[in-house]
Short mmCIF file of C-alpha atoms and ligand atoms in Angstrom, two decimals:
data_model
loop_
_atom_site.label_atom_id
_atom_site.label_comp_id
_atom_site.label_asym_id
_atom_site.label_seq_id
_atom_site.Cartn_x
_atom_site.Cartn_y
_atom_site.Cartn_z
CA UNK D 1 77.22 88.53 54.74
CA UNK D 2 73.57 89.48 54.93
CA UNK D 3 72.95 92.23 57.46
CA UNK D 4 69.25 91.48 57.86
CA UNK D 5 69.77 88.35 59.98
CA UNK D 6 68.14 88.30 63.38
CA UNK D 7 70.22 86.96 66.23
CA UNK D 8 69.62 86.37 69.95
CA UNK D 9 71.93 87.77 72.62
CA UNK D 10 71.27 87.51 76.36
CA UNK D 11 67.48 87.56 76.28
CA UNK D 12 66.89 89.77 73.26
CA UNK D 13 66.40 89.34 69.53
CA UNK D 14 68.17 91.96 67.41
CA UNK D 15 69.73 92.48 63.98
CA UNK D 16 73.17 90.85 63.73
CA UNK D 17 74.92 94.21 63.28
CA UNK D 18 73.53 95.45 66.62
CA UNK D 19 74.78 92.47 68.66
CA UNK D 20 77.69 93.51 70.90
CA UNK D 21 79.62 91.64 73.57
CA UNK D 22 81.90 93.41 76.09
CA UNK D 23 85.63 92.87 75.44
CA UNK D 24 86.04 91.31 78.89
CA UNK D 25 83.74 88.45 77.95
CA UNK D 26 85.70 85.31 78.79
CA UNK D 27 84.75 83.91 75.39
CA UNK D 28 86.80 86.72 73.82
CA UNK D 29 89.62 86.76 76.38
CA UNK D 30 90.11 83.01 76.99
CA UNK D 31 87.93 81.14 74.48
CA UNK D 32 86.10 80.10 77.67
CA UNK D 33 82.84 78.76 76.34
CA UNK D 34 81.09 76.00 74.42
CA UNK D 35 78.87 75.88 71.35
CA UNK D 36 76.57 73.80 69.19
CA UNK D 37 75.67 73.81 65.50
CA UNK D 38 72.19 72.51 64.64
CA UNK D 39 70.99 72.00 61.08
CA UNK D 40 67.41 73.08 60.32
CA UNK D 41 65.62 71.55 57.31
CA UNK D 42 62.31 73.02 56.13
CA UNK D 43 62.33 75.09 59.33
CA UNK D 44 62.61 71.99 61.54
CA UNK D 45 65.70 71.48 63.72
CA UNK D 46 67.34 68.12 63.07
CA UNK D 47 68.12 65.96 66.15
CA UNK D 48 67.60 68.85 68.57
CA UNK D 49 67.36 66.65 71.71
CA UNK D 50 70.73 65.09 70.83
CA UNK D 51 72.28 68.53 70.33
CA UNK D 52 70.85 69.68 73.69
CA UNK D 53 72.32 66.59 75.34
CA UNK D 54 75.76 67.26 73.85
CA UNK D 55 75.52 70.92 74.91
CA UNK D 56 74.80 69.81 78.47
CA UNK D 57 77.79 67.46 78.35
CA UNK D 58 80.09 70.26 77.13
CA UNK D 59 78.76 72.68 79.78
CA UNK D 60 79.24 70.08 82.53
CA UNK D 61 82.80 69.41 81.34
CA UNK D 62 83.78 73.07 81.67
CA UNK D 63 81.59 73.73 84.75
CA UNK D 64 79.25 76.36 83.28
CA UNK D 65 75.68 76.11 84.54
CA UNK D 66 73.21 75.56 81.69
CA UNK D 67 71.37 78.89 81.44
CA UNK D 68 68.25 77.19 79.99
CA UNK D 69 66.23 74.02 80.08
CA UNK D 70 66.01 71.89 76.94
CA UNK D 71 62.44 73.12 76.48
CA UNK D 72 63.66 76.73 76.66
CA UNK D 73 66.43 76.03 74.13
CA UNK D 74 63.87 74.43 71.81
CA UNK D 75 61.58 77.46 72.11
CA UNK D 76 64.46 79.86 71.49
CA UNK D 77 65.74 77.94 68.47
CA UNK D 78 62.20 77.73 67.08
CA UNK D 79 61.69 81.46 67.48
CA UNK D 80 65.03 82.32 65.84
CA UNK D 81 64.25 80.01 62.92
CA UNK D 82 60.85 81.72 62.50
CA UNK D 83 62.49 85.17 62.52
CA UNK D 84 64.94 84.29 59.73
CA UNK D 85 64.11 83.98 56.06
CA UNK D 86 65.49 80.65 54.85
CA UNK D 87 63.70 77.30 54.92
CA UNK D 88 67.02 75.52 55.55
CA UNK D 89 69.20 77.16 58.16
CA UNK D 90 71.88 76.26 60.62
CA UNK D 91 71.74 77.47 64.15
CA UNK D 92 74.98 78.38 65.88
CA UNK D 93 74.62 78.75 69.63
CA UNK D 94 77.31 79.65 72.10
CA UNK D 95 77.46 79.92 75.89
CA UNK D 96 80.50 81.56 77.49
CA UNK D 97 81.35 81.92 81.16
CA UNK D 98 80.42 85.59 80.92
CA UNK D 99 82.03 88.98 81.54
CA UNK D 100 84.55 89.36 84.38
CA UNK D 101 87.86 91.03 85.30
CA UNK D 102 90.60 89.08 83.52
CA UNK D 103 91.74 86.23 85.76
CA UNK D 104 92.21 82.63 84.64
CA UNK D 105 90.32 81.18 87.61
CA UNK D 106 86.52 81.20 87.30
CA UNK D 107 84.75 84.39 88.40
CA UNK D 108 82.39 83.91 91.36
CA UNK D 109 79.34 85.70 90.02
CA UNK D 110 79.59 86.05 86.22
CA UNK D 111 76.45 85.37 84.25
CA UNK D 112 76.89 83.17 81.15
CA UNK D 113 76.67 85.01 77.83
CA UNK D 114 74.21 83.35 75.48
CA UNK D 115 74.48 84.08 71.76
CA UNK D 116 72.48 82.33 69.05
CA UNK D 117 72.52 83.06 65.31
CA UNK D 118 71.10 81.49 62.22
CA UNK D 119 72.70 81.24 58.78
CA UNK D 120 71.42 79.83 55.51
CA UNK D 121 72.24 76.11 55.28
CA UNK D 122 73.71 75.02 51.99
CA UNK D 123 74.27 71.28 51.97
CA UNK D 124 77.14 70.17 49.70
CA UNK D 125 76.59 70.78 46.00
CA UNK D 126 75.79 67.78 43.81
CA UNK D 127 79.23 68.12 42.22
CA UNK D 128 80.91 67.49 45.60
CA UNK D 129 78.60 64.58 46.42
CA UNK D 130 79.25 62.98 43.04
CA UNK D 131 83.00 63.55 42.86
CA UNK D 132 84.05 63.59 46.49
CA UNK D 133 86.64 65.95 47.94
CA UNK D 134 90.41 66.05 48.38
CA UNK D 135 91.82 65.92 51.89
CA UNK D 136 95.23 66.24 53.47
CA UNK D 137 96.50 64.73 56.72
CA UNK D 138 98.23 66.14 59.79
CA UNK D 139 99.28 65.20 63.28
CA UNK D 140 96.49 65.88 65.73
CA UNK D 141 98.21 68.29 68.12
CA UNK D 142 95.04 69.46 69.90
CA UNK D 143 94.34 69.09 73.63
CA UNK D 144 92.99 65.96 75.32
CA UNK D 145 89.39 67.13 75.67
CA UNK D 146 88.36 67.04 72.00
CA UNK D 147 84.99 65.60 73.10
CA UNK D 148 84.09 69.05 74.51
CA UNK D 149 82.61 71.33 71.86
CA UNK D 150 84.67 74.28 73.05
CA UNK D 151 84.85 77.66 71.31
CA UNK D 152 88.65 77.46 71.84
CA UNK D 153 89.21 76.31 68.26
CA UNK D 154 92.69 77.61 67.49
CA UNK D 155 94.03 74.08 66.94
CA UNK D 156 91.14 73.22 64.64
CA UNK D 157 91.56 76.54 62.76
CA UNK D 158 95.28 75.92 62.19
CA UNK D 159 94.57 72.38 61.01
CA UNK D 160 91.75 73.47 58.70
CA UNK D 161 94.00 76.18 57.24
CA UNK D 162 96.50 73.45 56.28
CA UNK D 163 93.72 72.00 54.09
CA UNK D 164 92.81 75.42 52.68
CA UNK D 165 96.48 76.11 51.85
CA UNK D 166 96.63 72.82 49.97
CA UNK D 167 93.34 73.45 48.09
CA UNK D 168 91.77 70.56 50.03
CA UNK D 169 88.42 70.31 51.81
CA UNK D 170 89.56 68.94 55.15
CA UNK D 171 92.52 67.78 57.22
CA UNK D 172 92.32 64.20 58.49
CA UNK D 173 94.07 63.83 61.84
CA UNK D 174 96.25 61.12 63.37
CA UNK D 175 97.36 61.00 66.99
CA UNK D 176 100.22 58.61 67.75
CA UNK D 177 99.49 56.80 64.48
CA UNK D 178 95.73 56.41 65.09
CA UNK D 179 92.83 58.13 63.30
CA UNK D 180 90.95 60.62 65.47
CA UNK D 181 88.73 62.81 63.24
CA UNK D 182 89.16 65.80 60.90
CA UNK D 183 89.45 69.52 61.75
CA UNK D 184 85.66 70.00 61.73
CA UNK D 185 84.21 66.59 60.85
CA UNK D 186 84.27 62.93 61.87
CA UNK D 187 85.91 60.38 59.59
CA UNK D 188 84.71 56.90 58.54
CA UNK D 189 86.69 54.18 56.75
CA UNK D 190 85.38 51.38 54.49
CA UNK D 191 87.52 48.30 53.90
CA UNK D 192 86.32 45.07 52.31
CA UNK D 193 82.67 46.16 52.62
CA UNK D 194 83.00 46.86 56.37
CA UNK D 195 82.43 50.28 57.84
CA UNK D 196 84.98 51.30 60.46
CA UNK D 197 84.61 54.20 62.87
CA UNK D 198 86.95 55.38 65.66
CA UNK D 199 85.43 54.99 69.15
CA UNK D 200 83.91 57.99 70.89
CA UNK D 201 86.40 59.11 73.52
CA UNK D 202 88.24 62.23 74.64
CA UNK D 203 90.16 62.38 71.34
CA UNK D 204 87.23 63.32 69.10
CA UNK D 205 83.95 65.16 69.08
CA UNK D 206 80.97 62.78 69.42
CA UNK D 207 79.31 63.84 66.17
CA UNK D 208 75.54 63.85 65.86
CA UNK D 209 75.98 62.88 62.19
CA UNK D 210 78.41 60.11 63.25
CA UNK D 211 75.57 58.53 65.26
CA UNK D 212 73.09 58.93 62.40
CA UNK D 213 75.52 57.27 59.98
CA UNK D 214 76.07 54.28 62.28
CA UNK D 215 72.29 53.91 62.73
CA UNK D 216 71.77 54.02 58.96
CA UNK D 217 74.56 51.51 58.33
CA UNK D 218 72.86 49.12 60.80
CA UNK D 219 69.49 49.67 59.09
CA UNK D 220 71.09 48.89 55.71
CA UNK D 221 72.85 45.76 57.07
CA UNK D 222 76.28 47.20 56.39
CA UNK D 223 78.68 45.50 58.82
CA UNK D 224 80.24 48.12 61.06
CA UNK D 225 82.97 48.07 63.64
CA UNK D 226 83.71 50.83 66.14
CA UNK D 227 87.37 50.48 67.07
CA UNK D 228 90.73 52.20 66.90
CA UNK D 229 91.88 52.64 63.31
CA UNK D 230 95.57 52.74 62.41
CA UNK D 231 96.91 55.36 60.01
CA UNK D 232 97.96 52.52 57.65
CA UNK D 233 94.32 51.34 57.44
CA UNK D 234 93.22 54.85 56.51
CA UNK D 235 95.83 55.06 53.76
CA UNK D 236 94.79 51.57 52.48
CA UNK D 237 91.04 52.24 52.67
CA UNK D 238 88.59 51.41 49.91
CA UNK D 239 86.54 54.44 50.92
CA UNK D 240 86.89 57.36 53.32
CA UNK D 241 84.07 59.67 54.35
CA UNK D 242 83.66 62.92 56.23
CA UNK D 243 80.53 63.52 58.31
CA UNK D 244 79.20 66.69 59.90
CA UNK D 245 75.91 68.49 60.43
CA UNK D 246 76.57 70.97 57.62
CA UNK D 247 78.42 68.65 55.22
CA UNK D 248 76.27 65.56 55.94
CA UNK D 249 78.23 62.65 54.41
CA UNK D 250 80.92 63.37 51.83
CA UNK D 251 83.36 60.98 50.19
CA UNK D 252 87.09 61.73 50.41
CA UNK D 253 88.47 60.81 46.98
CA UNK D 254 92.11 61.85 47.39
CA UNK D 255 94.23 61.82 50.53
CA UNK D 256 97.52 63.73 50.40
CA UNK D 257 97.18 63.71 46.60
CA UNK D 258 96.75 59.93 46.30
CA UNK D 259 93.42 58.41 45.18
CA UNK D 260 91.33 56.71 47.86
CA UNK D 261 90.30 53.27 46.56
CA UNK D 262 89.23 53.81 42.96
CA UNK D 263 89.40 57.60 43.37
CA UNK D 264 85.59 57.92 43.11
CA UNK D 265 82.87 57.90 45.79
CA UNK D 266 82.31 54.22 46.55
CA UNK D 267 79.30 51.90 46.62
CA UNK D 268 78.95 51.92 50.41
CA UNK D 269 79.09 55.73 50.42
CA UNK D 270 76.30 55.88 47.85
CA UNK D 271 74.08 53.58 49.92
CA UNK D 272 74.58 55.59 53.11
CA UNK D 273 74.28 58.98 51.37
CA UNK D 274 70.93 57.91 49.88
CA UNK D 275 69.79 56.55 53.23
CA UNK D 276 70.76 59.84 54.90
CA UNK D 277 68.67 61.85 52.42
CA UNK D 278 65.69 59.50 52.86
CA UNK D 279 66.05 59.62 56.62
CA UNK D 280 66.06 63.43 56.60
CA UNK D 281 62.89 63.49 54.51
CA UNK D 282 61.18 60.95 56.76
CA UNK D 283 62.05 62.82 59.97
CA UNK D 284 60.89 66.10 58.45
CA UNK D 285 57.56 64.58 57.45
CA UNK D 286 57.07 63.14 60.95
CA UNK D 287 57.85 66.49 62.52
CA UNK D 288 55.35 68.27 60.24
N1 PMP K 301 84.48 66.88 64.77
C1 PMP K 301 84.70 68.21 64.86
C2 PMP K 301 86.05 68.67 65.33
C3 PMP K 301 83.69 69.12 64.53
O1 PMP K 301 83.90 70.45 64.65
C4 PMP K 301 82.44 68.64 64.08
C5 PMP K 301 81.30 69.59 63.76
N2 PMP K 301 81.60 70.50 62.76
C6 PMP K 301 82.26 67.25 63.94
C7 PMP K 301 83.29 66.40 64.32
C8 PMP K 301 80.96 66.67 63.46
O2 PMP K 301 79.94 66.80 64.41
P1 PMP K 301 78.41 66.91 64.01
O3 PMP K 301 78.09 65.70 63.20
O4 PMP K 301 77.68 66.93 65.30
O5 PMP K 301 78.26 68.16 63.21
#
């Protein structure tokens, strides 16, 4: 890890190694906080208003007052991007309920802790885009508020480790026989030329990339259906994709060791992947 990164903590910019949070921070004690991850291309944050909106939704869901306006978040993110070296970065921002004597119930007067850091953004290597990635599956045993981007990620960490243990890229999750998402990505299915996506509800994170992909599919006249997807349909899919802000769109080419469709990234994936790259370039030019 580079030690020259500049981070922001509670009103101040400082080198990463100087950033300290008291051990009684409720983020540390209870995982009591929410976060966002925002990709930055050519020093321009991608879909920042949408990330701010999702942050507000998460904060509302856990009853933490937003410590900043969207304009203040935008200024802070812009300043942190400027203070870090890479053209492409990803911003991690986290708001916890703050520091208080340990008690499960909310403290009356704690001030939210605000931490923001930037890391170099490496989008997936060409090899991964061209060959796709292996995934495994697991039962989704997480809580019933998966739409909240909470820093309490123990379930997601355990599920992702199952993939790591198997030498796979991700763990695709089923709850009661229905597709939800993956440990840190959303999942799309292609069958017979149709794109299928699970509906946004309390069982999955409403991905910013998920929305972009559905918009691009519409723009490319790819028929798409947002509906519940049975495990059997996932296992019979022609194509499966992962989407996330840092991984963009990636094809899943094996699931539990069995090839997905022809075992290669499919035609619909290629169309949407290309469209995603073009869209990024267009948005970046407009923002310039
Ligand atoms: N689901 C989960 C559980 C995630 O952690 C993420 C983000 N890594 C996503 C979906 C994708 O969301 P986004 O496209 O906003 O990155």
